[in-house]
Short mmCIF file of C-alpha atoms in Angstrom, two decimals:
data_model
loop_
_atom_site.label_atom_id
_atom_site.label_comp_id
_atom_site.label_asym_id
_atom_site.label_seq_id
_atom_site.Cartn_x
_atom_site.Cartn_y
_atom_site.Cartn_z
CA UNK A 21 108.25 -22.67 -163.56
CA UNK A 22 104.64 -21.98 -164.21
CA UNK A 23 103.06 -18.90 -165.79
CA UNK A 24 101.71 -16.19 -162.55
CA UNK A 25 97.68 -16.45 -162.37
CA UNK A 26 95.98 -13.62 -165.15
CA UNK A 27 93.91 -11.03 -162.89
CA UNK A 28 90.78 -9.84 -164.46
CA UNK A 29 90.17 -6.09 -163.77
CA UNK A 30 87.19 -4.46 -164.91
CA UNK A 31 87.42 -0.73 -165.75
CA UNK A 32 84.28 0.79 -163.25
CA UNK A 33 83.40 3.68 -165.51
CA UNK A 34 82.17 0.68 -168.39
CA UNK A 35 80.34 -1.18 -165.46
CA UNK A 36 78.93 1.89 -164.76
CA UNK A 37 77.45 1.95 -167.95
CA UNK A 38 76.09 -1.78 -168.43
CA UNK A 39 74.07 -1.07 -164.83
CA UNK A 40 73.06 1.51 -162.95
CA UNK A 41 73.94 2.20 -159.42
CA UNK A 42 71.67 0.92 -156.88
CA UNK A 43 71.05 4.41 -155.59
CA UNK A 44 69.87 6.16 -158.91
CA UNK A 45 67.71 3.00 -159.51
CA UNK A 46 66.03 3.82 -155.90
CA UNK A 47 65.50 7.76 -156.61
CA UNK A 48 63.70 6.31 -160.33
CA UNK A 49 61.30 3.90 -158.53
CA UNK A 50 60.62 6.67 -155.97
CA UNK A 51 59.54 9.45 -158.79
CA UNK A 52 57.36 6.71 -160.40
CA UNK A 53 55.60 6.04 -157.18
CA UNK A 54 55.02 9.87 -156.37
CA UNK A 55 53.68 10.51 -159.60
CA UNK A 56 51.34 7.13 -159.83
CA UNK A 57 49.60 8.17 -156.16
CA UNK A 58 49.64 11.91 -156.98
CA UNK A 59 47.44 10.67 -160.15
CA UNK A 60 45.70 8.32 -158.36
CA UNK A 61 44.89 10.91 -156.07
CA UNK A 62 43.89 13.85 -158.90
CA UNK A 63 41.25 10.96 -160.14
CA UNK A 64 39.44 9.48 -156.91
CA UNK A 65 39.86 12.52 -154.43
CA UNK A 66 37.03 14.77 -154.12
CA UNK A 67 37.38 18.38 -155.29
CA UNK A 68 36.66 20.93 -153.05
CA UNK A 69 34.99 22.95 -155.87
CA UNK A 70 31.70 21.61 -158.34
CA UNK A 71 32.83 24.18 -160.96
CA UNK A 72 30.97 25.71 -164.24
CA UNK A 73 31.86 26.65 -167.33
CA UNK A 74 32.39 30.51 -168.05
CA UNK A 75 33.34 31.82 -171.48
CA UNK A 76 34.99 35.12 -170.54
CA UNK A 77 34.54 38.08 -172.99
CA UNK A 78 37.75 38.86 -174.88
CA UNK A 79 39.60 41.00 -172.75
CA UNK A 80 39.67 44.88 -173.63
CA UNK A 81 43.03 46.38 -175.92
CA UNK A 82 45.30 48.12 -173.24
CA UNK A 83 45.10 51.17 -175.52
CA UNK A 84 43.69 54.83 -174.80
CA UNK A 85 43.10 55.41 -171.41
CA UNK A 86 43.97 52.10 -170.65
CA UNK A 87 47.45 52.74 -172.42
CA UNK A 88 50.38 51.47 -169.71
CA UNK A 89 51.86 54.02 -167.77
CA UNK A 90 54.18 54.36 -164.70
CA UNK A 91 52.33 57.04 -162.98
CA UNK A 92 51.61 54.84 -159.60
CA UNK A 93 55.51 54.48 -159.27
CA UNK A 94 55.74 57.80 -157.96
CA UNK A 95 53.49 57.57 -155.15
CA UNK A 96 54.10 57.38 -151.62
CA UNK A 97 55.19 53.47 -150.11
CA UNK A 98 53.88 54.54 -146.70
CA UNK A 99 55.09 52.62 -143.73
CA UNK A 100 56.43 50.27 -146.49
CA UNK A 101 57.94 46.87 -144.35
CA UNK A 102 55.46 47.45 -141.62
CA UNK A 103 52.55 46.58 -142.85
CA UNK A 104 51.00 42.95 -143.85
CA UNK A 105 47.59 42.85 -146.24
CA UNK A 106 46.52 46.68 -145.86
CA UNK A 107 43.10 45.70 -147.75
CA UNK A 108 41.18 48.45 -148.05
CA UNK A 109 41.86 51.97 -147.08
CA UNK A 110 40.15 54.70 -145.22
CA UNK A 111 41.50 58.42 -144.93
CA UNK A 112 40.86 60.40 -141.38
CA UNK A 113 40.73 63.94 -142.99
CA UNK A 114 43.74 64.93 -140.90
CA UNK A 115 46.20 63.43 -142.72
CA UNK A 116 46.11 59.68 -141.53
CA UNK A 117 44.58 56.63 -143.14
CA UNK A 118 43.49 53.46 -141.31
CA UNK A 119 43.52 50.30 -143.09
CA UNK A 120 43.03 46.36 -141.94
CA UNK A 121 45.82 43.84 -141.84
CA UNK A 122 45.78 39.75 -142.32
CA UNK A 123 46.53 39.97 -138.28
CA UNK A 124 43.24 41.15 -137.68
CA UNK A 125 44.39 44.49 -136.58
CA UNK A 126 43.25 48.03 -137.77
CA UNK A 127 46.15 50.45 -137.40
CA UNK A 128 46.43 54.15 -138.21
CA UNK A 129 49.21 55.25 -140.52
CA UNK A 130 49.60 59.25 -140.14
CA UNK A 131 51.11 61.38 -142.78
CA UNK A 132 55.03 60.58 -142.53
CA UNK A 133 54.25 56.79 -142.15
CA UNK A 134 54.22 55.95 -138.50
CA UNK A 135 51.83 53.17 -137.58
CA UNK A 136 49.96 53.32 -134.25
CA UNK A 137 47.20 50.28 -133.43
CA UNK A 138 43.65 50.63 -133.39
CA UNK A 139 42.05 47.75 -132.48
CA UNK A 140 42.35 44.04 -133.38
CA UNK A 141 38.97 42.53 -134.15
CA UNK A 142 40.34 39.19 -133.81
CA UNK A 143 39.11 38.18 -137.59
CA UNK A 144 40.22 39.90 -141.08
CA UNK A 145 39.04 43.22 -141.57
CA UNK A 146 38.81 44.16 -145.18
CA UNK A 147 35.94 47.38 -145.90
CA UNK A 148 36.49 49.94 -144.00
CA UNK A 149 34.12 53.17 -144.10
CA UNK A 150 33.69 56.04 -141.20
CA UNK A 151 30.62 57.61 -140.45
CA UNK A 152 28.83 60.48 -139.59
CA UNK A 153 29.38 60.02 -136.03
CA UNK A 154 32.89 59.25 -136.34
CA UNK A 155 32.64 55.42 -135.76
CA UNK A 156 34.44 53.15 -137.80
CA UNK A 157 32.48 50.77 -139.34
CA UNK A 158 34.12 47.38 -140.59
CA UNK A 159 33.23 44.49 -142.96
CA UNK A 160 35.33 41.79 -141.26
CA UNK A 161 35.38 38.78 -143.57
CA UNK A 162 35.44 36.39 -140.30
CA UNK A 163 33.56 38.42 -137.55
CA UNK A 164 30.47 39.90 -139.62
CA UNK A 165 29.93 43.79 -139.78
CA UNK A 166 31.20 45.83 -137.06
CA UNK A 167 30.64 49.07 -135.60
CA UNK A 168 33.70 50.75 -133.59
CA UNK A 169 33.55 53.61 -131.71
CA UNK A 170 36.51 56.39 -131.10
CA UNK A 171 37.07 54.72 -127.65
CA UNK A 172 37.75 51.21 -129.06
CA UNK A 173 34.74 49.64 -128.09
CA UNK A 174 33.67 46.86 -130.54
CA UNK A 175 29.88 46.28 -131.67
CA UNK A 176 29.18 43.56 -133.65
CA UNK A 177 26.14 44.75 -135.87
CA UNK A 178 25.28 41.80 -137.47
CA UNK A 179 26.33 38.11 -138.59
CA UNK A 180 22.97 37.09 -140.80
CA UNK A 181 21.34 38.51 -143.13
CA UNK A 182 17.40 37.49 -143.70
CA UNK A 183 18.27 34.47 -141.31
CA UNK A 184 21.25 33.42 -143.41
CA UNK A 185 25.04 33.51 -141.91
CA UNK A 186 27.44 35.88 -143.85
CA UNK A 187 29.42 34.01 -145.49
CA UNK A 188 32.66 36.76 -146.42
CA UNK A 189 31.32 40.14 -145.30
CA UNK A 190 33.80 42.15 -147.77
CA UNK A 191 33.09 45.79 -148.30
CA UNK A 192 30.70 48.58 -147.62
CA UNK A 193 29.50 52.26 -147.64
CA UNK A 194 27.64 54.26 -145.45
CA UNK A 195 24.68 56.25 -146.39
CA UNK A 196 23.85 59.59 -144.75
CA UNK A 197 21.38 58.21 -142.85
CA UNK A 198 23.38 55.65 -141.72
CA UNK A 199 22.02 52.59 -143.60
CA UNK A 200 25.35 50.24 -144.16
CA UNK A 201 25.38 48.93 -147.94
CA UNK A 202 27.91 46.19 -147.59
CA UNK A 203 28.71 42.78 -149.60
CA UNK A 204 28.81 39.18 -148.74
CA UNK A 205 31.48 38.24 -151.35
CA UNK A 206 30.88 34.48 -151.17
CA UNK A 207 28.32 32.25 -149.21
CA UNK A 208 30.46 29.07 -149.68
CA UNK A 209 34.00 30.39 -149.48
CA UNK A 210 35.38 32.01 -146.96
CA UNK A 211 38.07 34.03 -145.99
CA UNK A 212 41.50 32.75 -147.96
CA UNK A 213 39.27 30.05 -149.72
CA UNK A 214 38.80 33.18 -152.31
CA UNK A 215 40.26 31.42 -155.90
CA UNK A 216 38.04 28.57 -155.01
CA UNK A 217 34.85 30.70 -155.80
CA UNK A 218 37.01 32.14 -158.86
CA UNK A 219 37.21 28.15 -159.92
CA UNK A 220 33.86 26.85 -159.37
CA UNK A 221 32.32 30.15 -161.34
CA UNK A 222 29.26 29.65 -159.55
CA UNK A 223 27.39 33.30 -157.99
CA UNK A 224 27.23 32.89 -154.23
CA UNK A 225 27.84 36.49 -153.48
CA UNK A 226 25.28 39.36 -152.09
CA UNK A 227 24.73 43.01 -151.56
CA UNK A 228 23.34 43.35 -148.59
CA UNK A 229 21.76 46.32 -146.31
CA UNK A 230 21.31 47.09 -142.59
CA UNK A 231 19.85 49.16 -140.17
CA UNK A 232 20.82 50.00 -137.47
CA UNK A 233 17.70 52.38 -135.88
CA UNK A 234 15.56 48.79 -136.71
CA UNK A 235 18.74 45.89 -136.70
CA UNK A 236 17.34 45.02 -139.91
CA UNK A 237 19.58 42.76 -142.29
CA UNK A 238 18.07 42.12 -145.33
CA UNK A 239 19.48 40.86 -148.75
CA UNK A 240 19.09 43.21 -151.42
CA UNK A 241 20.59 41.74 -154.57
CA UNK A 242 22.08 37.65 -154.49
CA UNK A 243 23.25 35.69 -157.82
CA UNK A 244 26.54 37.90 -157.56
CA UNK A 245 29.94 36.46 -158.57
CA UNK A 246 32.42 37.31 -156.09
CA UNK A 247 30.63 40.28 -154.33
CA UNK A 248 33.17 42.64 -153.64
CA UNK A 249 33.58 46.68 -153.70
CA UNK A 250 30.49 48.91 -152.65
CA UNK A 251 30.08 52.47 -153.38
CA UNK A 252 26.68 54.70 -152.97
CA UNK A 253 26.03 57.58 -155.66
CA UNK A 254 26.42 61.15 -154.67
CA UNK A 255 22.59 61.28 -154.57
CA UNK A 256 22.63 58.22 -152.89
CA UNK A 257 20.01 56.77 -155.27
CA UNK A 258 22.01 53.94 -156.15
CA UNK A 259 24.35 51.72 -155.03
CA UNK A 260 27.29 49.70 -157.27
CA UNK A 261 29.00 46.64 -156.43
CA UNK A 262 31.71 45.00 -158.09
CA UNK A 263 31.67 41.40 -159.21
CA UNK A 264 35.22 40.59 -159.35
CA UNK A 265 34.90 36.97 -161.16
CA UNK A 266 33.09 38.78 -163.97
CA UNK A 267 34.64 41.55 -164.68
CA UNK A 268 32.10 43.74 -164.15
CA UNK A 269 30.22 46.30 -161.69
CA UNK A 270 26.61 45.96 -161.12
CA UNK A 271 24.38 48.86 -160.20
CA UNK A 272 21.44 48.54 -157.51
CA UNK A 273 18.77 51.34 -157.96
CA UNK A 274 17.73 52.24 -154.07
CA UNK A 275 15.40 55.45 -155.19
CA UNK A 276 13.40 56.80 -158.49
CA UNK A 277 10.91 54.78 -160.50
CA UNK A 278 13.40 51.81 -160.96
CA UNK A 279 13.99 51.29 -157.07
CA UNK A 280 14.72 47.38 -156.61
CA UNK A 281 16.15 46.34 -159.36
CA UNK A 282 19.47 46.22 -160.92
CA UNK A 283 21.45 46.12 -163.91
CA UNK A 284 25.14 45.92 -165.34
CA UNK A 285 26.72 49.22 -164.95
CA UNK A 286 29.98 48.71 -166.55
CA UNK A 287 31.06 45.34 -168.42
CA UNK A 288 34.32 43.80 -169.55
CA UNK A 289 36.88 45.26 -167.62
CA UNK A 290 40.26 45.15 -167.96
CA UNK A 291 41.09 43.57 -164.67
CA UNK A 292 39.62 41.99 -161.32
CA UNK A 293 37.53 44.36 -159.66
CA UNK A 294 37.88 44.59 -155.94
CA UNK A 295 37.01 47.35 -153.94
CA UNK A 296 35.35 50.71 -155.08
CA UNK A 297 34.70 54.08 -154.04
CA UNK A 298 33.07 57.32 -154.81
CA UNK A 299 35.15 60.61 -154.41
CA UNK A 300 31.91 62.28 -153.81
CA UNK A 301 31.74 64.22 -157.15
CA UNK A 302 31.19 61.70 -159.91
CA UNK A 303 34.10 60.18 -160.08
CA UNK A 304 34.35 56.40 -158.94
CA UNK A 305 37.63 54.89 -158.19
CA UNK A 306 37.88 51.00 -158.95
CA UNK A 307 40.89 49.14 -157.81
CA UNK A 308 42.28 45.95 -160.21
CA UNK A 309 43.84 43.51 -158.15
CA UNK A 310 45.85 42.53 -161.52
CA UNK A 311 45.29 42.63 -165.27
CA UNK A 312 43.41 39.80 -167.15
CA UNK A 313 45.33 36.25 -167.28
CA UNK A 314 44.96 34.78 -170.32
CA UNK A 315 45.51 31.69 -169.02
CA UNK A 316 42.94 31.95 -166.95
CA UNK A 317 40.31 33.14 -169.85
CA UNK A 318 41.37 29.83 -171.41
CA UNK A 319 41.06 27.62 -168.31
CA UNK A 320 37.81 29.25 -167.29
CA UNK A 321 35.17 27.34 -169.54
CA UNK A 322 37.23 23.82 -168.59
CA UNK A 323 34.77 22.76 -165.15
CA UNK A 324 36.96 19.07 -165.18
CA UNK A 325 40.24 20.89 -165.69
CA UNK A 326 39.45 23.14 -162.85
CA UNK A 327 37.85 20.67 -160.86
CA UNK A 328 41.17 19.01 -160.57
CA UNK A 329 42.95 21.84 -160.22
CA UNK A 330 41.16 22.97 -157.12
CA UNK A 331 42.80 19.46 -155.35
CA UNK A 332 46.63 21.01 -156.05
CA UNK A 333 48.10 23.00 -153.69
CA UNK A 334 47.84 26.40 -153.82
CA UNK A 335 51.40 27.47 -154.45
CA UNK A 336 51.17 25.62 -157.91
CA UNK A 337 48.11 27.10 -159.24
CA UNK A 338 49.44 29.80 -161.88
CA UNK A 339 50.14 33.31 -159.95
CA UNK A 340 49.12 36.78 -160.49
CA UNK A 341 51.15 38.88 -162.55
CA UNK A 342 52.25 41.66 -160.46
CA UNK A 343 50.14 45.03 -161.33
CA UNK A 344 49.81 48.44 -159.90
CA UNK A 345 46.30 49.07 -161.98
CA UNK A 346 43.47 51.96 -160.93
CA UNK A 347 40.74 53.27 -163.05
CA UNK A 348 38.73 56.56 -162.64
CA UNK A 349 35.13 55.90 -164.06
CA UNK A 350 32.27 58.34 -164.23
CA UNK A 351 28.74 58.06 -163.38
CA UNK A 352 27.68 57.06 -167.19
CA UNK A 353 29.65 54.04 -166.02
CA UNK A 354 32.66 55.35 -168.66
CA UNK A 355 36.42 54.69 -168.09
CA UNK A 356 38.74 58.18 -168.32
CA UNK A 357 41.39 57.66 -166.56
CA UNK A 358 44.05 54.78 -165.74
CA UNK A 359 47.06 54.53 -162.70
CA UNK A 360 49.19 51.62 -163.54
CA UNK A 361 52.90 50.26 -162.04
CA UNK A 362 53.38 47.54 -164.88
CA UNK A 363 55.73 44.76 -163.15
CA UNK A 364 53.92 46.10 -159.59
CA UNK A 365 57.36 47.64 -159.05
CA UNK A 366 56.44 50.18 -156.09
CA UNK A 367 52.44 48.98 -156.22
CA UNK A 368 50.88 45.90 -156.88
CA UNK A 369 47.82 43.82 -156.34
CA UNK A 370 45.79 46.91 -155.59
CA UNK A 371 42.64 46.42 -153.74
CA UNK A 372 41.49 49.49 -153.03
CA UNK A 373 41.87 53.44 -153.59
CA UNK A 374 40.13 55.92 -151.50
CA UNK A 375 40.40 60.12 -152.61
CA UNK A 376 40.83 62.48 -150.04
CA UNK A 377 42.23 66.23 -149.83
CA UNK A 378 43.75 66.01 -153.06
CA UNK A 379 45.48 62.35 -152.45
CA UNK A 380 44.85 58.87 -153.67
CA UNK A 381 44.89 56.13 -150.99
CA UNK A 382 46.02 52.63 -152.32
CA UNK A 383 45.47 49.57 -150.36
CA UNK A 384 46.55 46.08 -151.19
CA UNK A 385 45.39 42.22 -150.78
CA UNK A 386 49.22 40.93 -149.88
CA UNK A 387 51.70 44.06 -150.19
CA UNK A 388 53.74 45.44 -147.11
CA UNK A 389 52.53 49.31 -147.83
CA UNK A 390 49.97 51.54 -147.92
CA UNK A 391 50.44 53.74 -151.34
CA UNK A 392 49.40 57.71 -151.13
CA UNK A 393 49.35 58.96 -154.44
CA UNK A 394 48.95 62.87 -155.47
CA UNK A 395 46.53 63.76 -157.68
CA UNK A 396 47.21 66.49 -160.69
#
């Protein structure tokens, strides 16, 4: 009687080890690819930005005034969940505020939060500023500057200025006279195209004035870097405009012996400037959209690195820290007073603040409120 045939039987957790499954091998080669075309890609794609270098000062000390606090986490979230991009803020005087949303609508939020619709413009309007005649006048970063009256009716004041299209008509003020003051933030970038302008560090922004007895647009002051808040002087003899990519606010003299030109007004602040606004008594109020990034000081004199990084999407560029951040400055151009929300708990991203009756108005790029804050 012969011996019974040996089986061989191989233990499958060894084989597993001597090769790979098929499947694990497939997900490997399909990473390598990804990566080789995304870097193919990052080298012969175009950039959508021809950036400079900037060497940013080094950012202030966050002590004194500028100390972190908590006071803007006791303010008012009004019509908090309703509301989508409230920009920029402008009280009624009877206890409302209207403010702009990423819709294109301008609604009015009255004192215990209820929102009621304006008017939709049918763009993205940001500065908003009332005038003596009780028209609402709008920089709408699509649709140009606007003029609308109580019954709704939309003007559209102007789209050029000096022959040239606006580019991002941002923010404004009105003078007594009625002369609009308003910027053009970028010439190149438009509406959500924003960080691109940051990136390339080059100034395509403006102040810019019109008129309405004439319809004269004219460009007062170009070479700006991300042309953004506008506030006229009590006296109305000059006229300041933030420059958010650098850190600064710029002063425009409109009357005296210096009429026409300009100067820095306040350097090296401690955040991005966005919009700005005079209480009417020499006090400004300057909203910081966030703190200083320090990544972003470092990146900032890199044109290449940025260069590429304008060709990512935008969702992996590095992200604001959120910040509730305010600053009362006085007409010497002198910081003495600081709001902040550290960790933009109740307020964050803060893009504009507007005094009225006692209250501080807080608008915001991408928050779902409108903040009301009340002053000591």
């Amino acid at each position: 009687m012969s011996d019974p045939p040996v089986t061989m039987q191989v233990d499958s957790r060894h084989s597993g080890q001597r090769r790979p499954p098929s499947r694990v091998r497939r997900m490997f080669v399909a990473v390598v690819l990804i990566v080789a075309l995304v870097a193919v890609y990052l080298a012969l794609s175009p950039s959508p930005i021809d950036a400079l270098p900037y060497d940013p000062p080094p950012r202030p000390a966050m002590t004194g005034v500028l100390a972190p606090n908590d006071k803007l986490r006791a303010a008012d979230a009004l019509a908090a969940g309703h509301l989508i991009g409230p920009e920029d803020v402008e009280p009624d005087g009877k206890g409302g505020v209207y403010t702009g949303l990423e819709d294109g609508r301008i609604v009015r939020i009255d004192a215990s939060g209820k929102v009621e619709e304006f008017v939709n413009t049918g763009g993205r309007p940001l500065g908003l500023r009332f005038d003596a005649q009780g028209k609402l006048i709008v920089a709408d970063g699509v649709k140009g500057l606007l003029e609308i009256a109580p019954n709704k009716e939309i003007k559209v004041l102007t789209t050029k200025a000096n022959g040239q299209p606006l580019g991002f008509t941002d923010d404004l003020d009105v003078a007594r006279d009625g002369t609009i003051y308003f910027s053009d933030a970028s010439t190149k970038f438009g509406v959500g195209e924003y960080l691109y302008d940051m990136l390339e560090a080059r100034p395509h922004g403006r102040l810019v004035s019109h008129d309405r007895a004439t319809g004269e647009t004219k460009i007062l002051l170009d070479g700006l870097y991300f042309a953004n808040g506008v506030a006229l002087s009590p006296e109305e003899d000059f006229v300041l405009v933030n420059e958010t990519y650098r850190y600064r606010i710029s002063r425009y003299w409109l009357k005296g012996p210096q009429a026409g030109r300009s100067e820095i007004w306040i350097d090296n602040l401690p955040g991005f400037p966005d919009n700005l606004s005079s209480n009417g008594h020499g006090k400004y109020w300057v909203a910081l959209f966030t703190e200083r990034n320090d990544t972003l000081d470092r990146l900032s004199p890199r044109p290449r690195i940025k260069n590429i990084m304008a060709k990512l999407p935008k969702f992996l560029w590095p992200a604001p820290a959120p910040y509730g951040f305010v600053i009362a400055v006085d007409e010497q151009g002198k910081i003495f007073e600081s709001l902040q929300d550290p960790g933009g708990q109740n307020l964050k991203e803060i893009t504009s603040a507007a005094e009225r009756d006692g209250y501080l108005y807080l608008g915001s790029l991408s928050n779902d409120r409108v903040g009301r804050y009340r002053l000591p």
